[in-house]
Amino acid sequence: MELFFEFLTTLKETVVDVLPILSIILGFQLLVIRKPIPHIKQVGFGFIYVLIGLALFLLGLEKALFPLGKMMAEQLTAPEFIQTGEQVLTSIHWTDYKWVFIFAAAIGFSTTIAEPSLIAVALKAEEVSGGAINANSLRISVAIGVAFGIALGSYRIVVGHPIHYYIIAGYIVVVVQTFFCPKLIVPLAYDSGGVTTSTVTVPLVAALGLGLASTIPGRSPLIDGFGLIAFASLCPIIAVMAYAQLTEARTHRTTKKLEKRKRIKEEKRNLNRNNEAP
Amino acid sequence: MNHQLIVFLKALLGSCKDLLPIILVIAFFQFAVLQQAMPNIGDILVGLALVVLGLTFFIYGLEMGLFPIGESMAQAFAKKGSISWLLTFAFCLGFGTTVAEPSLIAVAEEAATVAAAGGIISNTIESQLAYADGLRFTVAFAVGLAIVIGVLRIIRGWPIQYLILGGYVVVVLMTIVAPSWIIGIAYDSGGVTTSTITVPLVTALGVGLASAIKGRNPMIDGFGLIAFASLTPMIFVMIYGMVIS
C-alpha cells in the first residue's frame, strides 16, 4: 500500500515534468496545425503508457539502484578503501584507484544499456536504416564509449589534469574520424553523444565524480567534480564512428575475398579450357 | 488477447536483459570488491521489478504515442509550409522541455552550492537560487536555439559536420577566455539537457521532417537534432560564466 502511494507521488512528479511538453504539443496542434491528431486514441494511450512506465522506472531506480550505486561510489573513493592495510601514504599514485576505474567503466557500460532514450534512438535508427544499423550493436558501441569515457574522466580527476586538454583532443579525433567514416552514420554518431546520459547514468556518475573530487587531497569539487558527463557524451561519438568504420572495413574485406575467389575460379576454368583445346 | 500477452512477456524479457548488466556490476562490486552483504534485499528486488516493468511500459508507449505524434506533427508542418511556425515550435519544444528537466535542475542546484562554497557567488540562499535559475534558463534558451538551428539545417539540407565542427571550434575558443570554474559545469551541461521524453520526440520530429521534405534522406538529415542540443548549452553556459564574473 505504501508502495502504491509512493508510485502515485512519482507519477504526479512525472506528469508535472511532462506538462510543458504536452501543452506545447497540444497548443501547436490545436492553434497552428488546426487538425485533429491522427489515431488520437492510440497516441493518448501511448502517452499514458510512457508516463506510467517512466514513473515506475524512476521509483524502481530510487528504491534499488541509486542508493546502492551512490554508496558504492562513496565507499570505493573513500581513503580507507584506497589505502587498505598500509600506512597513510604521503602521495597517492593513480594505480591505487584501479577499482574506481573498473567500477567507473562497468557502471558506465551497464547504465547505458538500460538508458531508455538510447533505446528510443536505436530503435528509430534501425527502422530508418531498414535494418542496416542494428539497434543492439549501436547500443553496445555507445555503451563501450561511455565506459571508456567515464573511466578516462575518473583518471583525469585522480591525476588532476585540466579537463579541456582531454575534450579538445577528443574533438580532434572526432574531426578526423568524420572525414573517414561512412557518411550515413555521422549524424547518428553525433546524436549518440547527447542521448547516452540521462535518467540512469547522470545521478550515479555525478556521485562518483563528486566523491572522487572531495576525497582526493588537492582537488576541488568545483573544478574537478564536474566533467565526467562531458567525457560520457564525447566518447560515444568516437565509438559509434569507429563501429561504422570497422563494419565497413569488414564488408570491404569480404567482398574483396569473394572477388579474389571468383577470379581464381575463372582463371582455373580458362586454364582447363586451354588444356582441352587441341 | 493471448497473442498480446505473449508480446508483453517478450517485451518484459527484453527489459530484463537490458537490466542484467547493472545487476551483475552491482552484485560483483558488493560481494567481491567491497565484500559486504546486500543491504535490505527486499527493497532492492521490488525496485528492480519496478524498473523492468517501467522500461517495458515506456518502450510500448514510445512506439504507440511519442514516435507517431512527433512524425505526424513534422508532416503537418511540412504540408503547411510555414517555416516561421515550424521554427517557433522547434524553439518552444527545446526551451519548454529543458527548463523543467529534473536532471538539469539537480545539476544547477549542485553547481550553485559548489559555486557558493568556492566564493564565486555570495553564500546566501537568494544568490544561490538566482545562480541556479540563471544557469537553468541559459541552458533552456540554448537548447531552444539548438533545435531551431537543427530544424533549419534539415529544411535547407546543410551538411551537419561543418556546423558541429564549427561549434567545436567555438567551444574551444570560449574555453580559452571563460573563467576556469565554469568550464567543467559548461561541458557537463551539454550532456544533461536531453531528457527521456524529449529525445524520442525530437528524433521523431527530425526523421519526420526529413522524410516529408523532398530530396532529404531521413538517415543523413533526420538525425542530428540532439547533437545540436548538446553543443549549444556548452557555449551559452560559458558565456553565462563570463557575464557573472
Short mmCIF file of C-alpha atoms in Angstrom, two decimals:
data_model
loop_
_atom_site.label_atom_id
_atom_site.label_comp_id
_atom_site.label_asym_id
_atom_site.label_seq_id
_atom_site.Cartn_x
_atom_site.Cartn_y
_atom_site.Cartn_z
CA MET A 1 0.00 0.00 0.00
CA GLU A 2 2.80 2.36 0.93
CA LEU A 3 4.48 1.46 -2.35
CA PHE A 4 1.33 2.42 -4.21
CA PHE A 5 1.33 5.89 -2.62
CA GLU A 6 4.97 6.32 -3.49
CA PHE A 7 4.11 5.36 -7.05
CA LEU A 8 1.34 7.98 -7.15
CA THR A 9 3.75 10.67 -5.92
CA THR A 10 6.32 9.76 -8.57
CA LEU A 11 3.59 9.60 -11.21
CA LYS A 12 2.45 13.09 -10.20
CA GLU A 13 6.01 14.40 -10.48
CA THR A 14 6.44 12.78 -13.90
CA VAL A 15 3.18 14.31 -15.11
CA VAL A 16 4.32 17.73 -13.89
CA ASP A 17 7.62 17.28 -15.76
CA VAL A 18 5.82 16.30 -18.94
CA LEU A 19 3.18 19.04 -18.70
CA PRO A 20 5.23 21.69 -20.59
CA ILE A 21 5.86 19.29 -23.50
CA LEU A 22 2.24 18.22 -23.55
CA SER A 23 0.93 21.77 -23.56
CA ILE A 24 3.33 22.79 -26.35
CA ILE A 25 2.25 19.84 -28.49
CA LEU A 26 -1.45 20.38 -27.84
CA GLY A 27 -1.17 24.16 -28.25
CA PHE A 28 0.52 23.91 -31.64
CA GLN A 29 -1.71 21.07 -32.78
CA LEU A 30 -4.92 22.94 -31.94
CA LEU A 31 -3.95 26.55 -32.69
CA VAL A 32 -1.45 26.28 -35.54
CA ILE A 33 -1.97 22.98 -37.33
CA ARG A 34 -5.70 23.02 -36.53
CA LYS A 35 -6.30 19.41 -37.40
CA PRO A 36 -7.21 16.54 -35.13
CA ILE A 37 -4.31 14.33 -34.11
CA PRO A 38 -4.29 11.18 -36.26
CA HIS A 39 -5.04 7.99 -34.28
CA ILE A 40 -5.73 10.13 -31.21
CA LYS A 41 -6.85 7.19 -29.08
CA GLN A 42 -3.71 5.16 -29.72
CA VAL A 43 -1.44 8.19 -29.20
CA GLY A 44 -3.24 9.06 -25.98
CA PHE A 45 -2.78 5.55 -24.62
CA GLY A 46 0.83 5.66 -25.75
CA PHE A 47 1.40 8.80 -23.70
CA ILE A 48 -0.24 7.22 -20.67
CA TYR A 49 1.97 4.15 -21.03
CA VAL A 50 5.05 6.36 -21.30
CA LEU A 51 4.07 8.24 -18.14
CA ILE A 52 3.31 5.11 -16.14
CA GLY A 53 6.47 3.45 -17.44
CA LEU A 54 8.67 6.39 -16.57
CA ALA A 55 7.17 6.72 -13.09
CA LEU A 56 7.68 3.01 -12.36
CA PHE A 57 11.19 3.20 -13.77
CA LEU A 58 12.17 6.20 -11.63
CA LEU A 59 10.59 4.76 -8.50
CA GLY A 60 12.45 1.50 -9.02
CA LEU A 61 15.76 3.27 -9.57
CA GLU A 62 15.18 5.38 -6.45
CA LYS A 63 14.41 2.24 -4.43
CA ALA A 64 17.02 -0.18 -5.70
CA LEU A 65 19.85 1.21 -7.71
CA PHE A 66 20.59 4.79 -6.77
CA PRO A 67 21.16 4.34 -3.02
CA LEU A 68 23.34 1.29 -3.58
CA GLY A 69 25.25 2.77 -6.52
CA LYS A 70 25.90 6.04 -4.74
CA MET A 71 27.01 4.24 -1.60
CA MET A 72 29.41 2.16 -3.66
CA ALA A 73 30.84 5.22 -5.34
CA GLU A 74 31.46 6.76 -1.92
CA GLN A 75 32.98 3.61 -0.44
CA LEU A 76 35.25 2.97 -3.40
CA THR A 77 36.59 6.52 -3.37
CA ALA A 78 36.99 6.71 0.42
CA PRO A 79 40.64 6.96 1.53
CA GLU A 80 40.21 3.95 3.87
CA PHE A 81 39.39 1.71 0.92
CA ILE A 82 42.15 3.08 -1.31
CA GLN A 83 44.86 2.56 1.31
CA THR A 84 43.86 -0.76 2.80
CA GLY A 85 46.27 -2.19 5.31
CA GLU A 86 49.06 0.24 4.55
CA GLN A 87 50.14 3.26 6.42
CA VAL A 88 48.80 6.55 5.20
CA LEU A 89 50.76 7.33 2.11
CA THR A 90 52.20 10.73 1.60
CA SER A 91 51.42 10.75 -2.07
CA ILE A 92 48.74 8.94 -4.00
CA HIS A 93 49.55 7.01 -7.10
CA TRP A 94 46.81 6.72 -9.67
CA THR A 95 47.11 2.91 -9.76
CA ASP A 96 45.76 2.86 -6.19
CA TYR A 97 42.44 3.78 -7.73
CA LYS A 98 42.22 0.79 -10.05
CA TRP A 99 38.92 -0.40 -8.55
CA VAL A 100 37.47 3.05 -9.04
CA PHE A 101 38.34 2.98 -12.72
CA ILE A 102 36.97 -0.53 -13.18
CA PHE A 103 33.80 0.48 -11.35
CA ALA A 104 33.51 3.62 -13.48
CA ALA A 105 33.77 1.66 -16.71
CA ALA A 106 31.43 -1.11 -15.56
CA ILE A 107 28.75 1.25 -14.26
CA GLY A 108 29.05 3.41 -17.37
CA PHE A 109 28.55 0.42 -19.66
CA SER A 110 25.71 -1.15 -17.73
CA THR A 111 23.69 2.02 -17.11
CA THR A 112 23.96 2.99 -20.77
CA ILE A 113 22.50 -0.35 -21.85
CA ALA A 114 19.45 0.39 -19.68
CA GLU A 115 19.10 4.05 -20.77
CA PRO A 116 15.56 4.49 -22.20
CA SER A 117 16.36 7.41 -24.52
CA LEU A 118 19.20 5.48 -26.13
CA ILE A 119 16.82 2.57 -26.69
CA ALA A 120 14.46 5.01 -28.41
CA VAL A 121 17.09 6.40 -30.75
CA ALA A 122 18.50 2.94 -31.53
CA LEU A 123 15.04 1.61 -32.42
CA LYS A 124 14.42 4.61 -34.67
CA ALA A 125 17.82 4.23 -36.35
CA GLU A 126 17.18 0.55 -37.05
CA GLU A 127 13.78 1.39 -38.52
CA VAL A 128 15.01 4.30 -40.67
CA SER A 129 18.08 2.47 -41.96
CA GLY A 130 15.94 -0.51 -42.92
CA GLY A 131 17.88 -2.77 -40.57
CA ALA A 132 21.32 -1.80 -41.89
CA ILE A 133 22.05 -0.44 -38.43
CA ASN A 134 21.38 -2.98 -35.73
CA ALA A 135 19.83 -1.44 -32.61
CA ASN A 136 21.71 -3.69 -30.21
CA SER A 137 25.11 -3.21 -31.87
CA LEU A 138 24.57 0.53 -31.78
CA ARG A 139 23.71 0.42 -28.09
CA ILE A 140 26.71 -1.73 -27.28
CA SER A 141 29.08 0.61 -29.15
CA VAL A 142 27.65 3.60 -27.34
CA ALA A 143 27.98 1.76 -24.02
CA ILE A 144 31.62 0.94 -24.72
CA GLY A 145 32.16 4.62 -25.48
CA VAL A 146 30.55 5.68 -22.21
CA ALA A 147 32.51 3.07 -20.24
CA PHE A 148 35.80 4.30 -21.67
CA GLY A 149 34.74 7.94 -21.22
CA ILE A 150 33.84 7.64 -17.56
CA ALA A 151 36.96 5.64 -16.73
CA LEU A 152 39.09 8.23 -18.51
CA GLY A 153 37.22 11.04 -16.76
CA SER A 154 37.85 9.42 -13.35
CA TYR A 155 41.53 9.06 -14.21
CA ARG A 156 41.61 12.77 -15.02
CA ILE A 157 40.08 13.66 -11.66
CA VAL A 158 42.64 11.48 -9.85
CA VAL A 159 45.68 12.90 -11.62
CA GLY A 160 44.21 16.40 -11.74
CA HIS A 161 44.83 17.31 -15.38
CA PRO A 162 42.80 20.22 -16.74
CA ILE A 163 39.67 18.96 -18.49
CA HIS A 164 39.90 20.99 -21.67
CA TYR A 165 43.03 19.21 -22.96
CA TYR A 166 41.13 15.94 -22.98
CA ILE A 167 37.99 17.38 -24.52
CA ILE A 168 39.91 19.23 -27.21
CA ALA A 169 41.91 16.09 -28.03
CA GLY A 170 38.62 14.20 -28.27
CA TYR A 171 37.25 16.85 -30.64
CA ILE A 172 40.28 16.41 -32.89
CA VAL A 173 39.68 12.65 -33.03
CA VAL A 174 36.02 13.29 -33.89
CA VAL A 175 37.01 15.70 -36.68
CA VAL A 176 39.47 13.25 -38.23
CA GLN A 177 37.02 10.35 -37.99
CA THR A 178 34.25 12.43 -39.54
CA PHE A 179 36.21 12.65 -42.77
CA PHE A 180 36.98 8.94 -42.98
CA CYS A 181 33.83 7.21 -41.76
CA PRO A 182 30.70 6.33 -43.77
CA LYS A 183 28.60 9.46 -44.27
CA LEU A 184 25.36 7.78 -43.24
CA ILE A 185 26.47 7.25 -39.66
CA VAL A 186 27.79 10.77 -38.93
CA PRO A 187 24.56 12.46 -37.74
CA LEU A 188 23.57 9.41 -35.70
CA ALA A 189 27.02 9.30 -34.11
CA TYR A 190 26.81 12.97 -33.15
CA ASP A 191 23.37 12.34 -31.66
CA SER A 192 24.52 9.38 -29.63
CA GLY A 193 26.73 11.69 -27.60
CA GLY A 194 23.73 13.55 -26.26
CA VAL A 195 21.35 10.70 -25.61
CA THR A 196 23.58 8.50 -23.53
CA THR A 197 23.49 10.48 -20.38
CA SER A 198 20.09 10.89 -18.86
CA THR A 199 17.89 9.19 -16.31
CA VAL A 200 20.04 6.29 -15.20
CA THR A 201 23.59 7.43 -15.83
CA VAL A 202 23.70 11.03 -14.60
CA PRO A 203 22.90 10.53 -10.89
CA LEU A 204 25.36 7.65 -10.45
CA VAL A 205 28.12 9.31 -12.43
CA ALA A 206 27.69 12.64 -10.65
CA ALA A 207 28.02 10.84 -7.30
CA LEU A 208 31.21 9.17 -8.47
CA GLY A 209 32.74 12.44 -9.69
CA LEU A 210 31.91 14.43 -6.58
CA GLY A 211 33.05 11.53 -4.37
CA LEU A 212 36.40 11.43 -6.10
CA ALA A 213 36.91 15.18 -6.14
CA SER A 214 36.06 15.65 -2.48
CA THR A 215 38.25 12.81 -1.10
CA ILE A 216 41.44 13.32 -3.09
CA PRO A 217 43.66 15.94 -1.48
CA GLY A 218 44.21 18.97 -3.68
CA ARG A 219 41.09 18.51 -5.80
CA SER A 220 38.22 20.92 -5.55
CA PRO A 221 34.69 19.66 -6.20
CA LEU A 222 34.05 22.94 -8.04
CA ILE A 223 36.65 22.44 -10.75
CA ASP A 224 37.29 18.72 -10.73
CA GLY A 225 33.97 17.21 -9.67
CA PHE A 226 32.20 18.08 -12.88
CA GLY A 227 33.24 16.87 -16.27
CA LEU A 228 32.54 13.14 -16.16
CA ILE A 229 29.33 13.61 -18.12
CA ALA A 230 31.26 15.57 -20.74
CA PHE A 231 33.53 12.55 -21.26
CA ALA A 232 30.50 10.29 -21.38
CA SER A 233 28.99 12.39 -24.16
CA LEU A 234 32.17 12.72 -26.22
CA CYS A 235 33.49 9.15 -26.28
CA PRO A 236 30.30 7.51 -27.67
CA ILE A 237 30.62 9.72 -30.78
CA ILE A 238 34.07 8.26 -31.37
CA ALA A 239 32.90 4.73 -30.54
CA VAL A 240 29.92 4.81 -32.91
CA MET A 241 32.01 6.14 -35.80
CA ALA A 242 34.65 3.52 -35.06
CA TYR A 243 31.96 0.83 -35.11
CA ALA A 244 30.80 2.04 -38.54
CA GLN A 245 34.38 2.11 -39.80
CA LEU A 246 35.02 -1.43 -38.58
CA THR A 247 31.82 -2.74 -40.16
CA GLU A 248 32.69 -1.05 -43.42
CA ALA A 249 36.22 -2.43 -43.39
CA ARG A 250 34.92 -5.93 -42.72
CA THR A 251 32.36 -5.88 -45.55
CA HIS A 252 35.03 -4.40 -47.80
CA ARG A 253 37.38 -7.26 -46.95
CA THR A 254 34.75 -9.96 -47.51
CA THR A 255 33.76 -8.54 -50.90
CA LYS A 256 37.43 -8.42 -51.85
CA LYS A 257 37.90 -12.01 -50.76
CA LEU A 258 34.86 -13.11 -52.77
CA GLU A 259 36.16 -11.28 -55.81
CA LYS A 260 39.53 -12.94 -55.45
CA ARG A 261 37.96 -16.37 -55.15
CA LYS A 262 35.88 -15.69 -58.26
CA ARG A 263 38.95 -14.61 -60.18
CA ILE A 264 40.90 -17.72 -59.24
CA LYS A 265 37.99 -19.92 -60.31
CA GLU A 266 37.76 -18.16 -63.64
CA GLU A 267 41.47 -18.49 -64.25
CA LYS A 268 41.29 -22.20 -63.48
CA ARG A 269 38.38 -22.59 -65.88
CA ASN A 270 40.27 -20.74 -68.58
CA LEU A 271 43.29 -22.94 -68.00
CA ASN A 272 41.19 -26.13 -68.27
CA ARG A 273 39.62 -24.86 -71.45
CA ASN A 274 43.02 -24.13 -72.93
CA ASN A 275 44.24 -27.59 -72.00
CA GLU A 276 41.24 -29.27 -73.51
CA ALA A 277 41.63 -27.38 -76.73
CA PRO A 278 43.75 -29.31 -79.21
CA MET B 1 -5.65 -11.46 -26.03
CA ASN B 2 -3.32 -14.42 -25.72
CA HIS B 3 -1.19 -13.03 -28.51
CA GLN B 4 -0.89 -9.67 -26.77
CA LEU B 5 0.15 -11.39 -23.58
CA ILE B 6 2.98 -13.13 -25.41
CA VAL B 7 4.13 -9.83 -26.92
CA PHE B 8 4.08 -8.26 -23.48
CA LEU B 9 6.03 -11.12 -21.91
CA LYS B 10 8.61 -10.92 -24.68
CA ALA B 11 9.00 -7.19 -24.06
CA LEU B 12 9.34 -7.88 -20.35
CA LEU B 13 12.10 -10.38 -21.06
CA GLY B 14 13.85 -7.80 -23.24
CA SER B 15 13.78 -5.30 -20.38
CA CYS B 16 15.23 -7.91 -18.03
CA LYS B 17 18.12 -8.37 -20.45
CA ASP B 18 18.65 -4.60 -20.58
CA LEU B 19 18.90 -4.51 -16.83
CA LEU B 20 21.07 -7.58 -16.35
CA PRO B 21 24.43 -5.77 -16.74
CA ILE B 22 23.63 -3.33 -13.92
CA ILE B 23 22.63 -6.15 -11.60
CA LEU B 24 25.84 -8.06 -12.35
CA VAL B 25 28.03 -4.99 -11.83
CA ILE B 26 26.40 -4.04 -8.53
CA ALA B 27 26.50 -7.63 -7.25
CA PHE B 28 30.12 -8.09 -8.24
CA PHE B 29 31.30 -4.93 -6.52
CA GLN B 30 29.18 -5.50 -3.44
CA PHE B 31 30.29 -9.11 -2.84
CA ALA B 32 33.71 -9.42 -4.45
CA VAL B 33 35.30 -5.99 -4.08
CA LEU B 34 33.69 -4.32 -1.09
CA GLN B 35 32.88 -7.70 0.47
CA GLN B 36 29.65 -6.67 2.12
CA ALA B 37 26.23 -8.24 2.38
CA MET B 38 23.46 -6.75 0.28
CA PRO B 39 21.51 -4.29 2.48
CA ASN B 40 17.69 -4.57 2.52
CA ILE B 41 17.46 -7.09 -0.24
CA GLY B 42 13.64 -6.99 -0.30
CA ASP B 43 13.58 -3.32 -1.24
CA ILE B 44 16.10 -3.94 -3.99
CA LEU B 45 14.14 -6.80 -5.52
CA VAL B 46 10.94 -4.77 -5.50
CA GLY B 47 12.80 -1.83 -7.03
CA LEU B 48 14.27 -3.97 -9.78
CA ALA B 49 10.85 -5.41 -10.64
CA LEU B 50 9.51 -1.85 -10.91
CA VAL B 51 12.38 -0.81 -13.18
CA VAL B 52 11.78 -3.77 -15.52
CA LEU B 53 8.04 -3.10 -15.64
CA GLY B 54 8.61 0.63 -16.17
CA LEU B 55 11.05 0.13 -19.03
CA THR B 56 8.61 -2.24 -20.75
CA PHE B 57 5.73 0.22 -20.49
CA PHE B 58 7.93 3.07 -21.66
CA ILE B 59 9.03 1.28 -24.84
CA TYR B 60 5.44 0.21 -25.50
CA GLY B 61 4.19 3.79 -25.20
CA LEU B 62 7.12 5.08 -27.22
CA GLU B 63 6.06 3.20 -30.34
CA MET B 64 2.38 3.92 -29.76
CA GLY B 65 2.46 7.57 -28.75
CA LEU B 66 5.71 9.52 -28.84
CA PHE B 67 7.08 8.45 -32.23
CA PRO B 68 3.76 8.81 -34.11
CA ILE B 69 2.96 12.26 -32.66
CA GLY B 70 6.44 13.59 -33.45
CA GLU B 71 6.25 12.36 -37.04
CA SER B 72 2.68 13.43 -37.67
CA MET B 73 3.43 16.94 -36.43
CA ALA B 74 6.52 17.13 -38.60
CA GLN B 75 4.48 16.11 -41.62
CA ALA B 76 1.69 18.56 -40.79
CA PHE B 77 4.19 21.43 -40.52
CA ALA B 78 5.87 20.41 -43.77
CA LYS B 79 2.49 20.37 -45.51
CA LYS B 80 1.53 23.73 -44.06
CA GLY B 81 4.73 25.18 -45.48
CA SER B 82 5.16 27.90 -42.84
CA ILE B 83 8.79 27.92 -41.79
CA SER B 84 8.31 30.57 -39.12
CA TRP B 85 5.69 28.48 -37.29
CA LEU B 86 7.87 25.42 -37.55
CA LEU B 87 10.83 27.29 -36.08
CA THR B 88 8.64 28.72 -33.29
CA PHE B 89 7.50 25.20 -32.49
CA ALA B 90 11.10 24.00 -32.54
CA PHE B 91 12.19 26.70 -30.09
CA CYS B 92 9.26 26.08 -27.74
CA LEU B 93 9.90 22.34 -27.76
CA GLY B 94 13.58 22.82 -26.92
CA PHE B 95 13.08 25.53 -24.31
CA GLY B 96 9.94 24.07 -22.73
CA THR B 97 11.28 20.58 -22.29
CA THR B 98 14.63 21.70 -20.91
CA VAL B 99 13.59 24.35 -18.43
CA ALA B 100 11.68 21.79 -16.34
CA GLU B 101 14.15 18.94 -16.83
CA PRO B 102 14.79 17.35 -13.40
CA SER B 103 18.39 16.32 -14.03
CA LEU B 104 19.19 19.87 -15.17
CA ILE B 105 17.55 21.31 -12.04
CA ALA B 106 19.64 18.92 -9.94
CA VAL B 107 22.89 19.82 -11.69
CA ALA B 108 22.13 23.58 -11.49
CA GLU B 109 21.50 23.35 -7.74
CA GLU B 110 24.65 21.31 -7.26
CA ALA B 111 26.59 23.89 -9.25
CA ALA B 112 25.15 26.73 -7.16
CA THR B 113 26.14 25.04 -3.89
CA VAL B 114 29.65 24.45 -5.12
CA ALA B 115 29.94 27.97 -6.51
CA ALA B 116 28.89 29.43 -3.15
CA ALA B 117 31.37 27.24 -1.31
CA GLY B 118 34.08 28.35 -3.69
CA GLY B 119 33.31 32.02 -3.10
CA ILE B 120 32.24 32.72 -6.68
CA ILE B 121 28.85 33.97 -5.54
CA SER B 122 27.85 35.16 -2.06
CA ASN B 123 26.82 32.41 0.33
CA THR B 124 23.13 33.28 0.68
CA ILE B 125 20.15 31.23 -0.39
CA GLU B 126 18.87 34.01 -2.66
CA SER B 127 22.08 34.36 -4.62
CA GLN B 128 22.35 30.59 -4.96
CA LEU B 129 18.79 30.36 -6.22
CA ALA B 130 19.42 33.21 -8.66
CA TYR B 131 22.56 31.49 -9.90
CA ALA B 132 20.82 28.13 -10.36
CA ASP B 133 17.85 29.73 -12.14
CA GLY B 134 20.15 31.75 -14.36
CA LEU B 135 22.01 28.61 -15.32
CA ARG B 136 18.78 26.74 -15.99
CA PHE B 137 17.30 29.43 -18.23
CA THR B 138 20.58 29.85 -20.09
CA VAL B 139 20.69 26.14 -20.88
CA ALA B 140 16.99 26.07 -21.84
CA PHE B 141 17.45 29.01 -24.20
CA ALA B 142 20.50 27.33 -25.71
CA VAL B 143 18.56 24.10 -26.34
CA GLY B 144 15.68 26.02 -27.92
CA LEU B 145 18.12 27.74 -30.25
CA ALA B 146 19.79 24.42 -31.00
CA ILE B 147 16.56 22.78 -32.16
CA VAL B 148 15.85 25.86 -34.33
CA ILE B 149 19.29 25.60 -35.98
CA GLY B 150 18.88 21.85 -36.36
CA VAL B 151 15.44 22.16 -37.99
CA LEU B 152 16.71 24.89 -40.29
CA ARG B 153 19.53 22.56 -41.29
CA ILE B 154 17.07 19.81 -42.20
CA ILE B 155 14.99 22.23 -44.30
CA ARG B 156 17.98 23.64 -46.13
CA GLY B 157 19.91 20.38 -46.31
CA TRP B 158 23.13 21.76 -44.84
CA PRO B 159 25.73 19.08 -44.11
CA ILE B 160 25.88 18.50 -40.37
CA GLN B 161 29.62 18.06 -39.94
CA TYR B 162 30.56 21.66 -40.78
CA LEU B 163 28.01 23.05 -38.31
CA ILE B 164 29.03 20.71 -35.48
CA LEU B 165 32.75 21.05 -36.12
CA GLY B 166 32.29 24.85 -36.29
CA GLY B 167 30.55 24.59 -32.94
CA TYR B 168 33.52 22.67 -31.54
CA VAL B 169 35.84 25.45 -32.65
CA VAL B 170 33.64 27.97 -30.82
CA VAL B 171 33.68 25.76 -27.69
CA VAL B 172 37.48 25.57 -27.80
CA LEU B 173 37.87 29.32 -28.28
CA MET B 174 35.38 30.04 -25.48
CA THR B 175 37.29 27.68 -23.19
CA ILE B 176 40.33 29.93 -23.50
CA VAL B 177 38.50 33.08 -22.43
CA ALA B 178 35.90 31.69 -19.99
CA PRO B 179 36.67 31.57 -16.23
CA SER B 180 38.11 28.17 -15.31
CA TRP B 181 35.49 27.33 -12.64
CA ILE B 182 32.65 27.35 -15.16
CA ILE B 183 34.32 25.01 -17.67
CA GLY B 184 33.50 21.68 -16.01
CA ILE B 185 29.87 22.70 -15.47
CA ALA B 186 29.63 24.02 -19.02
CA TYR B 187 30.98 20.81 -20.57
CA ASP B 188 28.62 18.75 -18.44
CA SER B 189 25.57 20.85 -19.25
CA GLY B 190 25.70 19.59 -22.81
CA GLY B 191 25.01 16.06 -21.67
CA VAL B 192 22.24 16.53 -19.15
CA THR B 193 19.83 18.61 -21.19
CA THR B 194 18.16 15.95 -23.22
CA SER B 195 15.58 14.05 -21.24
CA THR B 196 13.97 10.70 -21.75
CA ILE B 197 10.81 12.15 -23.27
CA THR B 198 12.47 14.92 -25.29
CA VAL B 199 14.84 12.58 -27.13
CA PRO B 200 12.21 10.34 -28.78
CA LEU B 201 10.02 13.33 -29.65
CA VAL B 202 12.85 15.35 -31.17
CA THR B 203 14.21 12.34 -33.04
CA ALA B 204 10.80 11.58 -34.49
CA LEU B 205 10.41 15.25 -35.43
CA GLY B 206 13.72 15.26 -37.30
CA VAL B 207 13.12 11.97 -39.08
CA GLY B 208 9.54 13.01 -39.92
CA LEU B 209 10.69 16.33 -41.39
CA ALA B 210 13.45 14.71 -43.41
CA SER B 211 11.04 12.17 -44.88
CA ALA B 212 8.38 14.81 -45.63
CA ILE B 213 10.74 17.19 -47.46
CA LYS B 214 11.73 16.18 -50.97
CA GLY B 215 15.39 15.41 -51.55
CA ARG B 216 16.20 14.78 -47.88
CA ASN B 217 17.47 11.46 -46.61
CA PRO B 218 15.99 10.57 -43.20
CA MET B 219 19.23 8.86 -42.18
CA ILE B 220 21.55 11.74 -43.12
CA ASP B 221 19.26 14.70 -42.49
CA GLY B 222 16.81 13.33 -39.94
CA PHE B 223 19.26 12.63 -37.15
CA GLY B 224 21.43 15.32 -35.61
CA LEU B 225 18.96 17.48 -33.69
CA ILE B 226 20.15 16.07 -30.35
CA ALA B 227 23.74 16.78 -31.35
CA PHE B 228 22.97 20.49 -31.59
CA ALA B 229 21.09 20.36 -28.31
CA SER B 230 24.17 19.03 -26.54
CA LEU B 231 26.54 21.52 -28.16
CA THR B 232 24.96 24.96 -27.72
CA PRO B 233 24.47 24.73 -23.92
CA MET B 234 28.26 24.44 -23.51
CA ILE B 235 28.78 27.70 -25.37
CA PHE B 236 25.98 29.55 -23.59
CA VAL B 237 26.94 28.38 -20.10
CA MET B 238 30.48 29.64 -20.69
CA ILE B 239 29.04 32.99 -21.79
CA TYR B 240 26.95 32.95 -18.60
CA GLY B 241 30.09 32.36 -16.56
CA MET B 242 31.83 35.27 -18.22
CA VAL B 243 28.87 37.59 -17.59
CA ILE B 244 28.68 36.59 -13.88
CA SER B 245 32.34 37.16 -13.13
#
